[in-house]
Every structure is written in structure tokens, then in C-alpha cells.
Amino acid sequence: DLRMSRGLGDVYKRQIVVYKKGEDKPYLTTDCRVSNLPKGDALYLEKGIEIKGKESLMKTLEDYCS
């Protein structure tokens, strides 16, 4: 299981970062800035989104980063 959330280690850029469930080290760091998203989406991401499978992850990232 994967979890998308705001990058905690990149305070200045606030990128979307993906973590594997139960791990603190990022699985994937994107170039997508949370500050470029609508406020509602940014708040939703701040809480974290549970995603199952790489295909769902890629679709979700495409939605947020395009």
C-alpha cells in the first residue's frame, strides 16, 4: 500500500511525496508542488491519501500533476 502526502523533508518546495505504508523514507518524490494545486486538493493531500497499486498511483499522480 502506498500513501501520498506533502513532502515533509522539502519544506520550501512542498512537493507531493509518496511513502510506502509504515515507512518514513519517501518511495517517490515528485516535482509537483502542493502550492500549485487548488486549496481543497492541497488540504486533502496534507491528510494523506491511501492508494493501492502502482497503476492507481500513476493515475492519481497524473491527475494532480497535470
mmCIF file of the C-alpha atoms, coordinates in Angstrom:
data_MODEL
# 
_entry.id   MODEL 
# 
loop_
_atom_site.group_PDB 
_atom_site.id 
_atom_site.type_symbol 
_atom_site.label_atom_id 
_atom_site.label_alt_id 
_atom_site.label_comp_id 
_atom_site.label_asym_id 
_atom_site.label_entity_id 
_atom_site.label_seq_id 
_atom_site.pdbx_PDB_ins_code 
_atom_site.Cartn_x 
_atom_site.Cartn_y 
_atom_site.Cartn_z 
_atom_site.occupancy 
_atom_site.B_iso_or_equiv 
_atom_site.pdbx_formal_charge 
_atom_site.auth_seq_id 
_atom_site.auth_comp_id 
_atom_site.auth_asym_id 
_atom_site.auth_atom_id 
_atom_site.pdbx_PDB_model_num 
ATOM 1  C CA . ASP A 1 1  ? 0.000  0.000  0.000   1.00 0.00 ? 1  ASP A CA 1 
ATOM 2  C CA . LEU A 1 2  ? 1.191  3.497  -0.810  1.00 0.00 ? 2  LEU A CA 1 
ATOM 3  C CA . ARG A 1 3  ? 0.362  6.830  0.745   1.00 0.00 ? 3  ARG A CA 1 
ATOM 4  C CA . MET A 1 4  ? 0.595  10.234 -0.951  1.00 0.00 ? 4  MET A CA 1 
ATOM 5  C CA . SER A 1 5  ? 1.283  13.223 1.218   1.00 0.00 ? 5  SER A CA 1 
ATOM 6  C CA . ARG A 1 6  ? 3.083  16.524 1.284   1.00 0.00 ? 6  ARG A CA 1 
ATOM 7  C CA . GLY A 1 7  ? 6.839  16.155 1.414   1.00 0.00 ? 7  GLY A CA 1 
ATOM 8  C CA . LEU A 1 8  ? 7.938  16.687 4.980   1.00 0.00 ? 8  LEU A CA 1 
ATOM 9  C CA . GLY A 1 9  ? 11.624 16.909 4.101   1.00 0.00 ? 9  GLY A CA 1 
ATOM 10 C CA . ASP A 1 10 ? 11.189 19.634 1.493   1.00 0.00 ? 10 ASP A CA 1 
ATOM 11 C CA . VAL A 1 11 ? 9.617  22.461 3.467   1.00 0.00 ? 11 VAL A CA 1 
ATOM 12 C CA . TYR A 1 12 ? 10.356 25.163 0.904   1.00 0.00 ? 12 TYR A CA 1 
ATOM 13 C CA . LYS A 1 13 ? 9.049  23.427 -2.213  1.00 0.00 ? 13 LYS A CA 1 
ATOM 14 C CA . ARG A 1 14 ? 6.310  21.355 -0.555  1.00 0.00 ? 14 ARG A CA 1 
ATOM 15 C CA . GLN A 1 15 ? 6.337  18.686 -3.179  1.00 0.00 ? 15 GLN A CA 1 
ATOM 16 C CA . ILE A 1 16 ? 3.985  15.736 -3.422  1.00 0.00 ? 16 ILE A CA 1 
ATOM 17 C CA . VAL A 1 17 ? 5.794  12.755 -1.956  1.00 0.00 ? 17 VAL A CA 1 
ATOM 18 C CA . VAL A 1 18 ? 4.753  9.079  -1.900  1.00 0.00 ? 18 VAL A CA 1 
ATOM 19 C CA . TYR A 1 19 ? 5.531  6.797  1.048   1.00 0.00 ? 19 TYR A CA 1 
ATOM 20 C CA . LYS A 1 20 ? 5.055  3.062  1.432   1.00 0.00 ? 20 LYS A CA 1 
ATOM 21 C CA . LYS A 1 21 ? 2.751  2.214  4.311   1.00 0.00 ? 21 LYS A CA 1 
ATOM 22 C CA . GLY A 1 22 ? 4.657  2.086  7.590   1.00 0.00 ? 22 GLY A CA 1 
ATOM 23 C CA . GLU A 1 23 ? 7.846  3.627  6.183   1.00 0.00 ? 23 GLU A CA 1 
ATOM 24 C CA . ASP A 1 24 ? 9.307  7.058  6.862   1.00 0.00 ? 24 ASP A CA 1 
ATOM 25 C CA . LYS A 1 25 ? 11.629 7.167  3.845   1.00 0.00 ? 25 LYS A CA 1 
ATOM 26 C CA . PRO A 1 26 ? 9.976  8.514  0.656   1.00 0.00 ? 26 PRO A CA 1 
ATOM 27 C CA . TYR A 1 27 ? 9.182  5.901  -2.002  1.00 0.00 ? 27 TYR A CA 1 
ATOM 28 C CA . LEU A 1 28 ? 8.824  8.588  -4.694  1.00 0.00 ? 28 LEU A CA 1 
ATOM 29 C CA . THR A 1 29 ? 9.345  12.351 -4.739  1.00 0.00 ? 29 THR A CA 1 
ATOM 30 C CA . THR A 1 30 ? 7.614  14.314 -7.488  1.00 0.00 ? 30 THR A CA 1 
ATOM 31 C CA . ASP A 1 31 ? 8.253  17.738 -8.991  1.00 0.00 ? 31 ASP A CA 1 
ATOM 32 C CA . CYS A 1 32 ? 4.601  18.645 -8.333  1.00 0.00 ? 32 CYS A CA 1 
ATOM 33 C CA . ARG A 1 33 ? 4.245  21.493 -5.895  1.00 0.00 ? 33 ARG A CA 1 
ATOM 34 C CA . VAL A 1 34 ? 1.345  21.419 -3.490  1.00 0.00 ? 34 VAL A CA 1 
ATOM 35 C CA . SER A 1 35 ? 1.176  25.230 -3.756  1.00 0.00 ? 35 SER A CA 1 
ATOM 36 C CA . ASN A 1 36 ? 0.123  24.865 -7.427  1.00 0.00 ? 36 ASN A CA 1 
ATOM 37 C CA . LEU A 1 37 ? -2.961 22.823 -6.514  1.00 0.00 ? 37 LEU A CA 1 
ATOM 38 C CA . PRO A 1 38 ? -6.421 24.165 -5.645  1.00 0.00 ? 38 PRO A CA 1 
ATOM 39 C CA . LYS A 1 39 ? -6.722 24.728 -1.886  1.00 0.00 ? 39 LYS A CA 1 
ATOM 40 C CA . GLY A 1 40 ? -9.145 21.824 -1.406  1.00 0.00 ? 40 GLY A CA 1 
ATOM 41 C CA . ASP A 1 41 ? -6.796 19.369 -3.122  1.00 0.00 ? 41 ASP A CA 1 
ATOM 42 C CA . ALA A 1 42 ? -3.845 20.636 -1.110  1.00 0.00 ? 42 ALA A CA 1 
ATOM 43 C CA . LEU A 1 43 ? -5.726 20.142 2.169   1.00 0.00 ? 43 LEU A CA 1 
ATOM 44 C CA . TYR A 1 44 ? -6.788 16.656 1.083   1.00 0.00 ? 44 TYR A CA 1 
ATOM 45 C CA . LEU A 1 45 ? -3.176 15.726 0.284   1.00 0.00 ? 45 LEU A CA 1 
ATOM 46 C CA . GLU A 1 46 ? -1.952 17.124 3.591   1.00 0.00 ? 46 GLU A CA 1 
ATOM 47 C CA . LYS A 1 47 ? -4.024 14.479 5.364   1.00 0.00 ? 47 LYS A CA 1 
ATOM 48 C CA . GLY A 1 48 ? -2.646 11.772 3.069   1.00 0.00 ? 48 GLY A CA 1 
ATOM 49 C CA . ILE A 1 49 ? -4.315 9.536  0.512   1.00 0.00 ? 49 ILE A CA 1 
ATOM 50 C CA . GLU A 1 50 ? -4.198 5.732  0.677   1.00 0.00 ? 50 GLU A CA 1 
ATOM 51 C CA . ILE A 1 51 ? -3.543 4.241  -2.765  1.00 0.00 ? 51 ILE A CA 1 
ATOM 52 C CA . LYS A 1 52 ? -3.400 0.563  -3.705  1.00 0.00 ? 52 LYS A CA 1 
ATOM 53 C CA . GLY A 1 53 ? -1.171 -0.454 -6.584  1.00 0.00 ? 53 GLY A CA 1 
ATOM 54 C CA . LYS A 1 54 ? 1.225  1.303  -8.923  1.00 0.00 ? 54 LYS A CA 1 
ATOM 55 C CA . GLU A 1 55 ? -1.393 1.765  -11.642 1.00 0.00 ? 55 GLU A CA 1 
ATOM 56 C CA . SER A 1 56 ? -3.645 3.698  -9.251  1.00 0.00 ? 56 SER A CA 1 
ATOM 57 C CA . LEU A 1 57 ? -0.638 5.679  -8.058  1.00 0.00 ? 57 LEU A CA 1 
ATOM 58 C CA . MET A 1 58 ? 0.348  6.713  -11.582 1.00 0.00 ? 58 MET A CA 1 
ATOM 59 C CA . LYS A 1 59 ? -3.244 7.720  -12.423 1.00 0.00 ? 59 LYS A CA 1 
ATOM 60 C CA . THR A 1 60 ? -3.547 9.763  -9.227  1.00 0.00 ? 60 THR A CA 1 
ATOM 61 C CA . LEU A 1 61 ? -0.207 11.497 -9.781  1.00 0.00 ? 61 LEU A CA 1 
ATOM 62 C CA . GLU A 1 62 ? -1.200 12.269 -13.368 1.00 0.00 ? 62 GLU A CA 1 
ATOM 63 C CA . ASP A 1 63 ? -4.419 13.863 -12.086 1.00 0.00 ? 63 ASP A CA 1 
ATOM 64 C CA . TYR A 1 64 ? -2.614 16.031 -9.533  1.00 0.00 ? 64 TYR A CA 1 
ATOM 65 C CA . CYS A 1 65 ? 0.466  16.905 -11.578 1.00 0.00 ? 65 CYS A CA 1 
ATOM 66 C CA . SER A 1 66 ? -1.049 17.753 -14.963 1.00 0.00 ? 66 SER A CA 1 
# 
